[in-house]
Structures are given as C-alpha cells and as structure tokens.
PDB file of C-alpha atoms in Angstrom:
ATOM      1  CA  MET A   1    -116.259 -48.932 -31.713  1.00  0.00           C
ATOM      2  CA  ARG A   2    -116.136 -52.563 -29.912  1.00  0.00           C
ATOM      3  CA  ILE A   3    -119.225 -54.742 -30.752  1.00  0.00           C
ATOM      4  CA  GLU A   4    -119.889 -57.851 -28.316  1.00  0.00           C
ATOM      5  CA  VAL A   5    -122.867 -60.247 -28.245  1.00  0.00           C
ATOM      6  CA  LYS A   6    -123.386 -61.998 -24.655  1.00  0.00           C
ATOM      7  CA  ARG A   7    -125.632 -64.860 -23.709  1.00  0.00           C
ATOM      8  CA  LEU A   8    -126.573 -64.791 -20.123  1.00  0.00           C
ATOM      9  CA  TYR A   9    -128.776 -67.443 -18.554  1.00  0.00           C
ATOM     10  CA  PHE A  10    -131.204 -66.320 -15.787  1.00  0.00           C
ATOM     11  CA  ALA A  11    -132.562 -68.308 -12.970  1.00  0.00           C
ATOM     12  CA  LEU A  12    -133.165 -65.432 -10.982  1.00  0.00           C
ATOM     13  CA  ALA A  13    -136.313 -62.843 -10.025  1.00  0.00           C
ATOM     14  CA  VAL A  14    -135.029 -60.068 -10.866  1.00  0.00           C
ATOM     15  CA  GLY A  15    -131.381 -60.022 -12.710  1.00  0.00           C
ATOM     16  CA  VAL A  16    -129.547 -56.653 -13.069  1.00  0.00           C
ATOM     17  CA  VAL A  17    -127.901 -55.363 -15.819  1.00  0.00           C
ATOM     18  CA  MET A  18    -125.412 -52.586 -15.424  1.00  0.00           C
ATOM     19  CA  GLN A  19    -124.261 -50.378 -18.446  1.00  0.00           C
ATOM     20  CA  LEU A  20    -120.811 -48.340 -17.937  1.00  0.00           C
ATOM     21  CA  ALA A  21    -121.042 -44.935 -19.737  1.00  0.00           C
ATOM     22  CA  GLY A  22    -117.758 -43.288 -19.805  1.00  0.00           C
ATOM     23  CA  GLY A  23    -114.227 -44.640 -18.567  1.00  0.00           C
ATOM     24  CA  CYS A  24    -114.161 -48.803 -19.968  1.00  0.00           C
ATOM     25  CA  ALA A  25    -117.216 -47.894 -21.866  1.00  0.00           C
ATOM     26  CA  SER A  26    -117.460 -51.810 -23.322  1.00  0.00           C
ATOM     27  CA  SER A  27    -118.386 -54.070 -19.976  1.00  0.00           C
ATOM     28  CA  SER A  28    -121.380 -56.076 -18.913  1.00  0.00           C
ATOM     29  CA  ASN A  29    -121.702 -57.809 -15.317  1.00  0.00           C
ATOM     30  CA  ARG A  30    -122.421 -61.638 -15.427  1.00  0.00           C
ATOM     31  CA  ILE A  31    -125.178 -63.005 -13.105  1.00  0.00           C
ATOM     32  CA  PRO A  32    -124.976 -66.436 -12.063  1.00  0.00           C
ATOM     33  CA  ALA A  33    -127.077 -68.443 -13.121  1.00  0.00           C
ATOM     34  CA  SER A  34    -129.210 -71.520 -10.626  1.00  0.00           C
ATOM     35  CA  SER A  35    -129.363 -75.051 -12.001  1.00  0.00           C
ATOM     36  CA  GLY A  36    -132.872 -74.546 -13.015  1.00  0.00           C
ATOM     37  CA  SER A  37    -134.392 -74.750 -16.227  1.00  0.00           C
ATOM     38  CA  VAL A  38    -133.440 -71.266 -17.829  1.00  0.00           C
ATOM     39  CA  GLU A  39    -134.099 -69.179 -21.146  1.00  0.00           C
ATOM     40  CA  PRO A  40    -131.354 -67.540 -23.007  1.00  0.00           C
ATOM     41  CA  ILE A  41    -131.309 -63.623 -22.689  1.00  0.00           C
ATOM     42  CA  ARG A  42    -128.573 -62.008 -25.332  1.00  0.00           C
ATOM     43  CA  PHE A  43    -127.157 -58.537 -25.425  1.00  0.00           C
ATOM     44  CA  LEU A  44    -125.523 -57.106 -28.520  1.00  0.00           C
ATOM     45  CA  TYR A  45    -123.696 -54.636 -27.040  1.00  0.00           C
ATOM     46  CA  ALA A  46    -121.532 -51.745 -28.584  1.00  0.00           C
ATOM     47  CA  GLY A  47    -119.355 -48.728 -27.168  1.00  0.00           C
ATOM     48  CA  ASN A  48    -116.773 -45.553 -28.215  1.00  0.00           C
ATOM     49  CA  ARG A  49    -118.629 -44.698 -31.506  1.00  0.00           C
ATOM     50  CA  HIS A  50    -117.227 -41.305 -31.572  1.00  0.00           C
ATOM     51  CA  LEU A  51    -119.974 -40.166 -33.974  1.00  0.00           C
ATOM     52  CA  GLU A  52    -118.753 -42.304 -36.089  1.00  0.00           C
ATOM     53  CA  MET A  53    -121.414 -44.473 -38.458  1.00  0.00           C
ATOM     54  CA  GLU A  54    -118.162 -46.338 -40.291  1.00  0.00           C
ATOM     55  CA  VAL A  55    -114.687 -47.853 -38.633  1.00  0.00           C
ATOM     56  CA  CYS A  56    -111.736 -45.166 -38.871  1.00  0.00           C
ATOM     57  CA  GLY A  57    -109.697 -47.708 -40.462  1.00  0.00           C
ATOM     58  CA  CYS A  58    -107.455 -46.607 -37.627  1.00  0.00           C
ATOM     59  CA  SER A  59    -106.149 -50.493 -37.341  1.00  0.00           C
ATOM     60  CA  ILE A  60    -106.410 -53.639 -39.387  1.00  0.00           C
ATOM     61  CA  SER A  61    -108.340 -55.371 -36.819  1.00  0.00           C
ATOM     62  CA  GLN A  62    -111.208 -53.178 -36.297  1.00  0.00           C
ATOM     63  CA  LEU A  63    -114.962 -54.796 -35.844  1.00  0.00           C
ATOM     64  CA  GLY A  64    -117.511 -51.881 -36.147  1.00  0.00           C
ATOM     65  CA  GLY A  65    -119.451 -49.536 -38.056  1.00  0.00           C
ATOM     66  CA  ILE A  66    -123.024 -48.954 -38.255  1.00  0.00           C
ATOM     67  CA  ASP A  67    -123.556 -51.506 -41.415  1.00  0.00           C
ATOM     68  CA  ARG A  68    -121.788 -54.372 -39.774  1.00  0.00           C
ATOM     69  CA  GLU A  69    -123.940 -54.078 -36.017  1.00  0.00           C
ATOM     70  CA  ALA A  70    -127.450 -54.232 -38.684  1.00  0.00           C
ATOM     71  CA  ASN A  71    -125.649 -57.339 -40.204  1.00  0.00           C
ATOM     72  CA  LEU A  72    -124.900 -58.793 -37.463  1.00  0.00           C
ATOM     73  CA  LYS A  73    -127.706 -58.724 -35.995  1.00  0.00           C
ATOM     74  CA  ALA A  74    -130.051 -59.504 -39.182  1.00  0.00           C
ATOM     75  CA  GLY A  75    -128.186 -62.576 -39.516  1.00  0.00           C
ATOM     76  CA  MET A  76    -128.565 -64.222 -36.180  1.00  0.00           C
ATOM     77  CA  SER A  77    -130.247 -67.366 -36.455  1.00  0.00           C
ATOM     78  CA  GLU A  78    -131.917 -67.413 -33.488  1.00  0.00           C
ATOM     79  CA  SER A  79    -135.266 -65.337 -32.880  1.00  0.00           C
ATOM     80  CA  LEU A  80    -134.479 -62.046 -31.816  1.00  0.00           C
ATOM     81  CA  ALA A  81    -136.675 -62.649 -28.556  1.00  0.00           C
ATOM     82  CA  GLY A  82    -134.565 -62.561 -25.416  1.00  0.00           C
ATOM     83  CA  LEU A  83    -131.724 -60.146 -27.150  1.00  0.00           C
ATOM     84  CA  PHE A  84    -131.482 -56.645 -26.015  1.00  0.00           C
ATOM     85  CA  HIS A  85    -129.156 -54.315 -28.189  1.00  0.00           C
ATOM     86  CA  LEU A  86    -127.277 -51.633 -26.075  1.00  0.00           C
ATOM     87  CA  SER A  87    -124.947 -48.721 -26.944  1.00  0.00           C
ATOM     88  CA  ALA A  88    -122.873 -46.995 -24.325  1.00  0.00           C
ATOM     89  CA  GLY A  89    -120.386 -44.392 -23.929  1.00  0.00           C
ATOM     90  CA  ARG A  90    -118.655 -41.477 -26.264  1.00  0.00           C
ATOM     91  CA  THR A  91    -121.581 -42.104 -29.035  1.00  0.00           C
ATOM     92  CA  PHE A  92    -122.104 -38.478 -29.973  1.00  0.00           C
ATOM     93  CA  TYR A  93    -118.760 -36.916 -28.964  1.00  0.00           C
ATOM     94  CA  PRO A  94    -115.689 -37.309 -31.917  1.00  0.00           C
ATOM     95  CA  ARG A  95    -112.514 -38.364 -31.241  1.00  0.00           C
ATOM     96  CA  ALA A  96    -110.029 -36.413 -29.871  1.00  0.00           C
ATOM     97  CA  GLY A  97    -108.392 -33.846 -32.570  1.00  0.00           C
ATOM     98  CA  THR A  98    -111.376 -33.841 -34.976  1.00  0.00           C
ATOM     99  CA  LYS A  99    -112.672 -30.966 -35.914  1.00  0.00           C
ATOM    100  CA  LEU A 100    -116.078 -29.914 -36.829  1.00  0.00           C
ATOM    101  CA  ARG A 101    -118.301 -27.382 -37.310  1.00  0.00           C
ATOM    102  CA  PRO A 102    -121.165 -26.832 -34.961  1.00  0.00           C
ATOM    103  CA  ARG A 103    -123.694 -27.608 -37.766  1.00  0.00           C
ATOM    104  CA  HIS A 104    -121.677 -30.728 -39.084  1.00  0.00           C
ATOM    105  CA  LEU A 105    -121.702 -31.762 -35.536  1.00  0.00           C
ATOM    106  CA  GLN A 106    -125.305 -31.364 -34.998  1.00  0.00           C
ATOM    107  CA  THR A 107    -126.171 -33.226 -38.543  1.00  0.00           C
ATOM    108  CA  LYS A 108    -124.129 -36.255 -37.838  1.00  0.00           C
ATOM    109  CA  ARG A 109    -125.584 -36.444 -34.350  1.00  0.00           C
ATOM    110  CA  GLU A 110    -129.058 -37.010 -36.070  1.00  0.00           C
ATOM    111  CA  MET A 111    -127.866 -39.320 -38.638  1.00  0.00           C
ATOM    112  CA  LEU A 112    -126.075 -41.569 -35.885  1.00  0.00           C
ATOM    113  CA  LEU A 113    -129.505 -40.961 -34.103  1.00  0.00           C
ATOM    114  CA  ASP A 114    -131.832 -42.127 -36.917  1.00  0.00           C
ATOM    115  CA  ALA A 115    -129.474 -45.025 -37.867  1.00  0.00           C
ATOM    116  CA  LEU A 116    -129.424 -46.466 -34.448  1.00  0.00           C
ATOM    117  CA  ASN A 117    -133.650 -46.043 -34.437  1.00  0.00           C
ATOM    118  CA  GLU A 118    -133.790 -48.242 -37.208  1.00  0.00           C
ATOM    119  CA  LEU A 119    -131.306 -50.263 -35.658  1.00  0.00           C
ATOM    120  CA  GLY A 120    -134.171 -50.984 -33.040  1.00  0.00           C
ATOM    121  CA  LEU A 121    -131.694 -49.979 -29.628  1.00  0.00           C
ATOM    122  CA  PHE A 122    -132.994 -51.019 -26.939  1.00  0.00           C
ATOM    123  CA  SER A 123    -131.146 -48.442 -24.766  1.00  0.00           C
ATOM    124  CA  LEU A 124    -128.261 -46.136 -24.616  1.00  0.00           C
ATOM    125  CA  GLY A 125    -126.191 -44.834 -21.669  1.00  0.00           C
ATOM    126  CA  VAL A 126    -125.163 -41.535 -21.401  1.00  0.00           C
ATOM    127  CA  SER A 127    -121.328 -40.667 -21.011  1.00  0.00           C
ATOM    128  CA  ALA A 128    -119.412 -37.524 -19.274  1.00  0.00           C
ATOM    129  CA  ALA A 129    -118.146 -36.461 -22.969  1.00  0.00           C
ATOM    130  CA  ASP A 130    -121.663 -36.688 -24.498  1.00  0.00           C
ATOM    131  CA  THR A 131    -122.847 -34.169 -22.239  1.00  0.00           C
ATOM    132  CA  GLU A 132    -120.199 -31.374 -23.930  1.00  0.00           C
ATOM    133  CA  MET A 133    -122.789 -30.761 -26.574  1.00  0.00           C
ATOM    134  CA  GLY A 134    -125.008 -28.568 -24.228  1.00  0.00           C
ATOM    135  CA  LEU A 135    -128.243 -29.426 -23.035  1.00  0.00           C
ATOM    136  CA  LEU A 136    -130.133 -27.794 -25.675  1.00  0.00           C
ATOM    137  CA  GLU A 137    -128.715 -30.520 -28.160  1.00  0.00           C
ATOM    138  CA  MET A 138    -129.006 -33.092 -25.599  1.00  0.00           C
ATOM    139  CA  ARG A 139    -132.348 -32.275 -25.229  1.00  0.00           C
ATOM    140  CA  LYS A 140    -133.084 -32.724 -29.023  1.00  0.00           C
ATOM    141  CA  LEU A 141    -131.453 -36.076 -29.372  1.00  0.00           C
ATOM    142  CA  VAL A 142    -133.416 -36.942 -26.512  1.00  0.00           C
ATOM    143  CA  ALA A 143    -136.798 -36.126 -28.026  1.00  0.00           C
ATOM    144  CA  ARG A 144    -135.752 -37.645 -31.239  1.00  0.00           C
ATOM    145  CA  ALA A 145    -134.625 -40.682 -29.986  1.00  0.00           C
ATOM    146  CA  GLN A 146    -137.316 -43.914 -29.805  1.00  0.00           C
ATOM    147  CA  PHE A 147    -135.027 -45.361 -27.127  1.00  0.00           C
ATOM    148  CA  PRO A 148    -134.468 -44.438 -23.569  1.00  0.00           C
ATOM    149  CA  PHE A 149    -131.197 -42.259 -22.363  1.00  0.00           C
ATOM    150  CA  LEU A 150    -129.798 -43.894 -19.598  1.00  0.00           C
ATOM    151  CA  SER A 151    -127.882 -42.695 -16.623  1.00  0.00           C
ATOM    152  CA  THR A 152    -128.893 -43.461 -12.765  1.00  0.00           C
ATOM    153  CA  ASN A 153    -126.235 -41.024 -11.446  1.00  0.00           C
ATOM    154  CA  LEU A 154    -126.384 -38.167 -14.377  1.00  0.00           C
ATOM    155  CA  THR A 155    -128.409 -35.148 -13.319  1.00  0.00           C
ATOM    156  CA  HIS A 156    -129.102 -31.409 -14.944  1.00  0.00           C
ATOM    157  CA  GLY A 157    -129.946 -28.412 -12.868  1.00  0.00           C
ATOM    158  CA  GLU A 158    -132.602 -27.064 -15.214  1.00  0.00           C
ATOM    159  CA  VAL A 159    -134.292 -30.335 -16.145  1.00  0.00           C
ATOM    160  CA  LYS A 160    -135.646 -32.504 -13.502  1.00  0.00           C
ATOM    161  CA  SER A 161    -136.074 -35.598 -15.789  1.00  0.00           C
ATOM    162  CA  LEU A 162    -133.823 -35.572 -18.838  1.00  0.00           C
ATOM    163  CA  PHE A 163    -132.237 -39.018 -18.392  1.00  0.00           C
ATOM    164  CA  ARG A 164    -134.304 -42.017 -17.181  1.00  0.00           C
ATOM    165  CA  LYS A 165    -132.790 -43.715 -14.106  1.00  0.00           C
ATOM    166  CA  SER A 166    -133.285 -47.002 -15.180  1.00  0.00           C
ATOM    167  CA  GLN A 167    -135.557 -49.424 -17.188  1.00  0.00           C
ATOM    168  CA  MET A 168    -137.274 -52.431 -16.024  1.00  0.00           C
ATOM    169  CA  VAL A 169    -138.686 -55.311 -18.609  1.00  0.00           C
ATOM    170  CA  SER A 170    -139.837 -58.454 -18.338  1.00  0.00           C
ATOM    171  CA  ILE A 171    -138.915 -61.754 -20.182  1.00  0.00           C
ATOM    172  CA  HIS A 172    -139.147 -65.346 -19.748  1.00  0.00           C
ATOM    173  CA  GLY A 173    -141.125 -64.766 -16.639  1.00  0.00           C
ATOM    174  CA  LYS A 174    -138.338 -62.779 -14.922  1.00  0.00           C
ATOM    175  CA  LYS A 175    -137.569 -59.016 -14.415  1.00  0.00           C
ATOM    176  CA  ILE A 176    -134.751 -57.775 -15.297  1.00  0.00           C
ATOM    177  CA  LEU A 177    -133.542 -53.792 -14.232  1.00  0.00           C
ATOM    178  CA  PHE A 178    -131.176 -51.711 -16.554  1.00  0.00           C
ATOM    179  CA  LEU A 179    -128.880 -49.597 -14.706  1.00  0.00           C
ATOM    180  CA  SER A 180    -126.278 -46.992 -16.495  1.00  0.00           C
ATOM    181  CA  VAL A 181    -123.521 -45.324 -14.577  1.00  0.00           C
ATOM    182  CA  THR A 182    -121.862 -42.209 -15.730  1.00  0.00           C
ATOM    183  CA  THR A 183    -118.369 -41.708 -14.946  1.00  0.00           C
ATOM    184  CA  LEU A 184    -115.699 -39.037 -15.942  1.00  0.00           C
ATOM    185  CA  ALA A 185    -112.612 -40.440 -17.883  1.00  0.00           C
ATOM    186  CA  LYS A 186    -109.490 -38.722 -17.817  1.00  0.00           C
ATOM    187  CA  GLY A 187    -109.456 -35.438 -19.777  1.00  0.00           C
ATOM    188  CA  GLU A 188    -113.049 -35.607 -20.158  1.00  0.00           C
ATOM    189  CA  LYS A 189    -115.298 -32.665 -18.561  1.00  0.00           C
ATOM    190  CA  LEU A 190    -119.227 -32.218 -18.228  1.00  0.00           C
ATOM    191  CA  GLY A 191    -120.949 -29.801 -20.008  1.00  0.00           C
ATOM    192  CA  ALA A 192    -122.707 -26.633 -18.640  1.00  0.00           C
ATOM    193  CA  GLY A 193    -125.158 -27.465 -15.532  1.00  0.00           C
ATOM    194  CA  PHE A 194    -124.420 -31.412 -15.989  1.00  0.00           C
ATOM    195  CA  LYS A 195    -123.612 -32.715 -12.182  1.00  0.00           C
ATOM    196  CA  LEU A 196    -122.581 -36.574 -11.580  1.00  0.00           C
ATOM    197  CA  ASP A 197    -124.180 -38.198  -8.185  1.00  0.00           C
ATOM    198  CA  SER A 198    -122.250 -41.067  -6.564  1.00  0.00           C
ATOM    199  CA  PRO A 199    -122.712 -44.126  -8.419  1.00  0.00           C
ATOM    200  CA  SER A 200    -122.843 -46.361  -5.366  1.00  0.00           C
ATOM    201  CA  ASN A 201    -125.742 -43.954  -3.716  1.00  0.00           C
ATOM    202  CA  ALA A 202    -127.528 -43.278  -7.064  1.00  0.00           C
ATOM    203  CA  ILE A 203    -127.474 -47.209  -7.619  1.00  0.00           C
ATOM    204  CA  GLN A 204    -128.794 -48.452  -4.278  1.00  0.00           C
ATOM    205  CA  LYS A 205    -131.162 -45.869  -4.352  1.00  0.00           C
ATOM    206  CA  GLU A 206    -132.745 -47.173  -7.552  1.00  0.00           C
ATOM    207  CA  LEU A 207    -132.364 -50.691  -6.608  1.00  0.00           C
ATOM    208  CA  LYS A 208    -134.637 -49.796  -3.864  1.00  0.00           C
ATOM    209  CA  ALA A 209    -137.138 -47.631  -5.372  1.00  0.00           C
ATOM    210  CA  GLN A 210    -137.376 -50.363  -7.915  1.00  0.00           C
ATOM    211  CA  THR A 211    -137.786 -53.387  -5.869  1.00  0.00           C
ATOM    212  CA  ASP A 212    -139.391 -51.714  -2.902  1.00  0.00           C
TER     213      ASP A 212
END
C-alpha cells in the first residue's frame, strides 16, 4: 500500500481532483495556483490496499498499514481542517495468488471497511478489481460505509445509483469537485453486470452537470 500527503494551494472558483481507481492507482492532479492569497488544502492519499490492514513484508522500504496511516493522520501538527483523506484502487481485492474462503473474504472486507470508517475516510474510488466480489457483497459494503464510494464511469445494470459519480465540497470559500475514474488494468475483469463507460465522456458529462 502506498500513502502520500499532498498539499495543494487553490485560488480557483472550482477545483477538480481526480482519483484514479485501477491501473496506476496512486495518482493526484495538481491544479495551478494563482498569485493571490490562498489557503492550503491537503490530501492524505492511499491505494492498492489489497484487502490488507498491515504491510505484506515483501520489501524493506514499505510504507503503509492502517496503524501507520492512523498515526500519520493523528500526528499532523496542523489542523485537520482542509485535509481530505482519500483511498483508491484495489481496496477490497486480495493480491494475486491469495487463496481465501468466501466467508474469510467477507470478514476481511468488513473489518477493513470498519477501520476506514474509524479513520474518517472522505471518499473511496472503486476499481475494476473490486467489482469481482459481485453486486450483493458490494451493496453490503456501500451500505456499511460512512463515506461515499465514487466512480464517474462505473455502473451496474440492476442498480441505478450504486456509486456516487462525484462529490462536491466547499472549503475556504472555494468549491472542489472530486471525481473517480475506474479503468480496467491488464489481467483484471469486471464483476457480472458491471459496465465501464468512456472515462472522458463520463467526466465531461459530470462536470457539465455540476457546473451548469
């Protein structure tokens, strides 16, 4: 799991932040700042959790684990105002080759979700790999979460609004729109009934809906 802290300075009427779920899952766009007086907005960003609450121990330079994430957040000297805690990409999908019984998988998903609730997660981007659990299990997690599951371009034929397409917030007198784009990486497949729309078309449509 990779954790990043980014500080952005906004002097825009509307800022747009992209969470990439799937593919390169740990990314964040920088929005140019103006020369005027600005307030800092920070992002605590993690991805590729692979259903783990601890580091896997496969390298000596790993940074991650729910406990480190919680300590990092708690130890920040600055106020948590203006901090957005985000998660994206392969959150509930185990690493390749991991063999777990269905009941064990369900329990681990619920435990990880409860931990993310306790961390005060702001939003979670849904990856294609996460959909392999199926609609029923996904709906249980969405209902249990105290934060929105975001995907601008991921839908399911049986459910009209399973995921939020975007999340708009106002801070320091500015508006920020959070979008999450789901992509299909090599070797991944979508769960039954899930469908990916064109990312660019979905983004344009949602931006128009939110800014008109």
